[in-house]
Amino acid sequence: LGYPLSEGDQTITLDIKPLRLLALDGIKEVIPIAKKLNLKIPKGFNPSDYFKNSLGIIRSNLKGELHPEPVELQTLEGSWIYDYLKEYPVHHSQEILFDDPEKRVLKIKLRVEVDDDLRQFLLKFSKEILVKSPNHI
């Protein structure tokens, strides 16, 4: 994670919103700053909170403020993904709403940011799950 600095910054008060995910293979050069900065870390600041509402490690917060939304998924009857979703929750917010082991149908609810990572996940498993969610997925 990186934090943007301006030329004249003397004091930095950390906040989750301006954090940016930087791909290490995309960094061409690192230039040390010659001056000392006064870094203020607010009580309770935790960089991992940056990802807590995202499905993956990519966030689309450069496109505007994202908020977690309820997303309901249901496995198609008899699908192999039934066991996978029970054994390996896709997000820490995953909640089982309905479980029919005989028909192998599972209905779950997630509270996640609706972003490109979520859309890619849903497209990847579109033959295995139905989506009940906000209209903009």
mmCIF file of C-alpha atoms in Angstrom:
data_model
loop_
_atom_site.group_PDB
_atom_site.id
_atom_site.type_symbol
_atom_site.label_atom_id
_atom_site.label_comp_id
_atom_site.label_asym_id
_atom_site.label_seq_id
_atom_site.Cartn_x
_atom_site.Cartn_y
_atom_site.Cartn_z
ATOM 1 C CA LEU A 1 0.000 0.000 0.000
ATOM 2 C CA GLY A 2 1.167 3.512 -0.760
ATOM 3 C CA TYR A 3 0.151 6.878 0.616
ATOM 4 C CA PRO A 4 0.239 9.989 -1.583
ATOM 5 C CA LEU A 5 2.471 12.878 -0.476
ATOM 6 C CA SER A 6 2.637 16.431 -1.757
ATOM 7 C CA GLU A 7 5.829 18.462 -2.111
ATOM 8 C CA GLY A 8 5.170 20.705 0.889
ATOM 9 C CA ASP A 9 3.798 18.085 3.300
ATOM 10 C CA GLN A 10 5.331 18.338 6.771
ATOM 11 C CA THR A 11 2.778 16.332 8.766
ATOM 12 C CA ILE A 12 0.985 13.244 7.514
ATOM 13 C CA THR A 13 -2.127 12.035 9.318
ATOM 14 C CA LEU A 14 -2.824 8.559 7.983
ATOM 15 C CA ASP A 15 -6.273 7.721 6.682
ATOM 16 C CA ILE A 16 -7.637 4.664 4.836
ATOM 17 C CA LYS A 17 -9.285 6.569 1.943
ATOM 18 C CA PRO A 18 -6.164 7.913 0.178
ATOM 19 C CA LEU A 19 -4.262 4.603 0.390
ATOM 20 C CA ARG A 20 -3.400 3.107 -2.989
ATOM 21 C CA LEU A 21 -2.439 -0.408 -3.957
ATOM 22 C CA LEU A 22 0.886 -0.360 -5.780
ATOM 23 C CA ALA A 23 2.090 -3.201 -7.961
ATOM 24 C CA LEU A 24 5.760 -3.704 -7.146
ATOM 25 C CA ASP A 25 6.556 -4.712 -10.718
ATOM 26 C CA GLY A 26 5.161 -1.353 -11.887
ATOM 27 C CA ILE A 27 7.490 0.768 -9.746
ATOM 28 C CA LYS A 28 10.408 2.016 -11.826
ATOM 29 C CA GLU A 29 12.324 3.915 -9.176
ATOM 30 C CA VAL A 30 12.217 4.710 -5.467
ATOM 31 C CA ILE A 31 13.620 8.084 -4.439
ATOM 32 C CA PRO A 32 14.207 8.630 -0.715
ATOM 33 C CA ILE A 33 12.768 11.826 0.753
ATOM 34 C CA ALA A 34 15.499 14.046 2.176
ATOM 35 C CA LYS A 35 13.279 15.593 4.845
ATOM 36 C CA LYS A 36 11.774 14.131 7.996
ATOM 37 C CA LEU A 37 7.992 13.939 8.037
ATOM 38 C CA ASN A 38 5.851 14.049 11.150
ATOM 39 C CA LEU A 39 3.693 10.930 10.874
ATOM 40 C CA LYS A 40 0.495 10.793 12.926
ATOM 41 C CA ILE A 41 -1.183 7.421 13.179
ATOM 42 C CA PRO A 42 -4.719 7.755 14.559
ATOM 43 C CA LYS A 43 -5.811 5.295 17.222
ATOM 44 C CA GLY A 44 -7.425 2.297 15.541
ATOM 45 C CA PHE A 45 -5.814 2.893 12.139
ATOM 46 C CA ASN A 46 -5.269 -0.455 10.459
ATOM 47 C CA PRO A 47 -4.141 -0.697 6.802
ATOM 48 C CA SER A 48 -5.830 -4.100 6.419
ATOM 49 C CA ASP A 49 -9.163 -2.276 6.802
ATOM 50 C CA TYR A 50 -8.473 -1.017 3.278
ATOM 51 C CA PHE A 51 -9.426 -4.483 1.955
ATOM 52 C CA LYS A 52 -12.052 -5.597 4.480
ATOM 53 C CA ASN A 53 -15.034 -4.977 2.181
ATOM 54 C CA SER A 54 -13.442 -6.131 -1.055
ATOM 55 C CA LEU A 55 -13.586 -9.630 -2.463
ATOM 56 C CA GLY A 56 -9.963 -9.674 -3.602
ATOM 57 C CA ILE A 57 -6.842 -7.572 -3.266
ATOM 58 C CA ILE A 58 -7.810 -4.978 -5.845
ATOM 59 C CA ARG A 59 -9.945 -1.982 -4.945
ATOM 60 C CA SER A 60 -11.611 0.420 -7.311
ATOM 61 C CA ASN A 61 -11.673 3.350 -4.889
ATOM 62 C CA LEU A 62 -10.048 5.603 -7.484
ATOM 63 C CA LYS A 63 -13.449 5.604 -9.195
ATOM 64 C CA GLY A 64 -15.167 7.047 -6.125
ATOM 65 C CA GLU A 65 -16.287 5.987 -2.685
ATOM 66 C CA LEU A 66 -17.276 2.320 -2.426
ATOM 67 C CA HIS A 67 -19.541 0.924 0.254
ATOM 68 C CA PRO A 68 -20.303 -2.706 1.069
ATOM 69 C CA GLU A 69 -23.626 -3.923 -0.300
ATOM 70 C CA PRO A 70 -25.569 -7.136 0.260
ATOM 71 C CA VAL A 71 -25.035 -9.702 -2.494
ATOM 72 C CA GLU A 72 -26.947 -12.974 -2.430
ATOM 73 C CA LEU A 73 -25.663 -16.024 -4.281
ATOM 74 C CA GLN A 74 -27.353 -19.374 -4.763
ATOM 75 C CA THR A 75 -25.743 -22.502 -6.135
ATOM 76 C CA LEU A 76 -27.505 -24.335 -8.916
ATOM 77 C CA GLU A 77 -28.921 -27.677 -7.797
ATOM 78 C CA GLY A 78 -26.248 -30.373 -7.663
ATOM 79 C CA SER A 79 -23.387 -28.039 -8.501
ATOM 80 C CA TRP A 80 -19.840 -28.891 -7.416
ATOM 81 C CA ILE A 81 -19.458 -25.361 -6.025
ATOM 82 C CA TYR A 82 -21.879 -26.225 -3.207
ATOM 83 C CA ASP A 83 -19.100 -28.008 -1.261
ATOM 84 C CA TYR A 84 -16.533 -25.358 -2.147
ATOM 85 C CA LEU A 85 -18.588 -22.441 -0.769
ATOM 86 C CA LYS A 86 -19.313 -24.332 2.453
ATOM 87 C CA GLU A 87 -15.683 -25.361 2.972
ATOM 88 C CA TYR A 88 -14.012 -22.167 1.744
ATOM 89 C CA PRO A 89 -16.025 -18.991 2.364
ATOM 90 C CA VAL A 90 -15.273 -16.433 -0.340
ATOM 91 C CA HIS A 91 -15.444 -13.498 2.090
ATOM 92 C CA HIS A 92 -15.364 -13.061 5.857
ATOM 93 C CA SER A 93 -18.923 -11.635 5.736
ATOM 94 C CA GLN A 94 -20.316 -14.820 4.148
ATOM 95 C CA GLU A 95 -23.530 -15.888 5.852
ATOM 96 C CA ILE A 96 -25.502 -19.036 4.990
ATOM 97 C CA LEU A 97 -29.170 -18.188 4.410
ATOM 98 C CA PHE A 98 -30.344 -21.586 3.168
ATOM 99 C CA ASP A 99 -28.710 -25.014 2.952
ATOM 100 C CA ASP A 100 -30.227 -28.122 1.364
ATOM 101 C CA PRO A 101 -27.551 -30.842 1.407
ATOM 102 C CA GLU A 102 -29.861 -33.325 -0.328
ATOM 103 C CA LYS A 103 -30.335 -31.105 -3.391
ATOM 104 C CA ARG A 104 -26.906 -29.513 -2.866
ATOM 105 C CA VAL A 105 -28.358 -26.009 -2.955
ATOM 106 C CA LEU A 106 -26.753 -23.291 -0.887
ATOM 107 C CA LYS A 107 -27.872 -19.690 -0.602
ATOM 108 C CA ILE A 108 -25.375 -17.247 0.908
ATOM 109 C CA LYS A 109 -25.179 -13.535 1.532
ATOM 110 C CA LEU A 110 -22.035 -11.416 1.323
ATOM 111 C CA ARG A 111 -21.549 -7.756 2.258
ATOM 112 C CA VAL A 112 -18.939 -6.575 -0.219
ATOM 113 C CA GLU A 113 -18.016 -3.679 -2.453
ATOM 114 C CA VAL A 114 -19.478 -4.190 -5.918
ATOM 115 C CA ASP A 115 -16.367 -3.797 -8.037
ATOM 116 C CA ASP A 116 -14.497 -5.413 -10.919
ATOM 117 C CA ASP A 117 -13.085 -8.241 -8.761
ATOM 118 C CA LEU A 118 -16.599 -9.255 -7.697
ATOM 119 C CA ARG A 119 -17.887 -9.053 -11.270
ATOM 120 C CA GLN A 120 -14.997 -11.246 -12.507
ATOM 121 C CA PHE A 121 -15.668 -13.804 -9.756
ATOM 122 C CA LEU A 122 -19.361 -13.934 -10.676
ATOM 123 C CA LEU A 123 -18.602 -14.270 -14.379
ATOM 124 C CA LYS A 124 -16.106 -17.051 -13.719
ATOM 125 C CA PHE A 125 -18.738 -19.099 -11.867
ATOM 126 C CA SER A 126 -21.807 -17.959 -13.830
ATOM 127 C CA LYS A 127 -22.642 -21.558 -14.793
ATOM 128 C CA GLU A 128 -22.664 -22.611 -11.137
ATOM 129 C CA ILE A 129 -24.399 -19.801 -9.214
ATOM 130 C CA LEU A 130 -27.328 -17.403 -9.474
ATOM 131 C CA VAL A 131 -26.952 -13.828 -8.253
ATOM 132 C CA LYS A 132 -29.535 -11.781 -6.361
ATOM 133 C CA SER A 133 -27.982 -8.424 -5.780
ATOM 134 C CA PRO A 134 -28.007 -4.733 -6.585
ATOM 135 C CA ASN A 135 -28.882 -3.989 -10.204
ATOM 136 C CA HIS A 136 -25.446 -2.696 -11.159
ATOM 137 C CA ILE A 137 -23.524 -5.997 -11.021
#
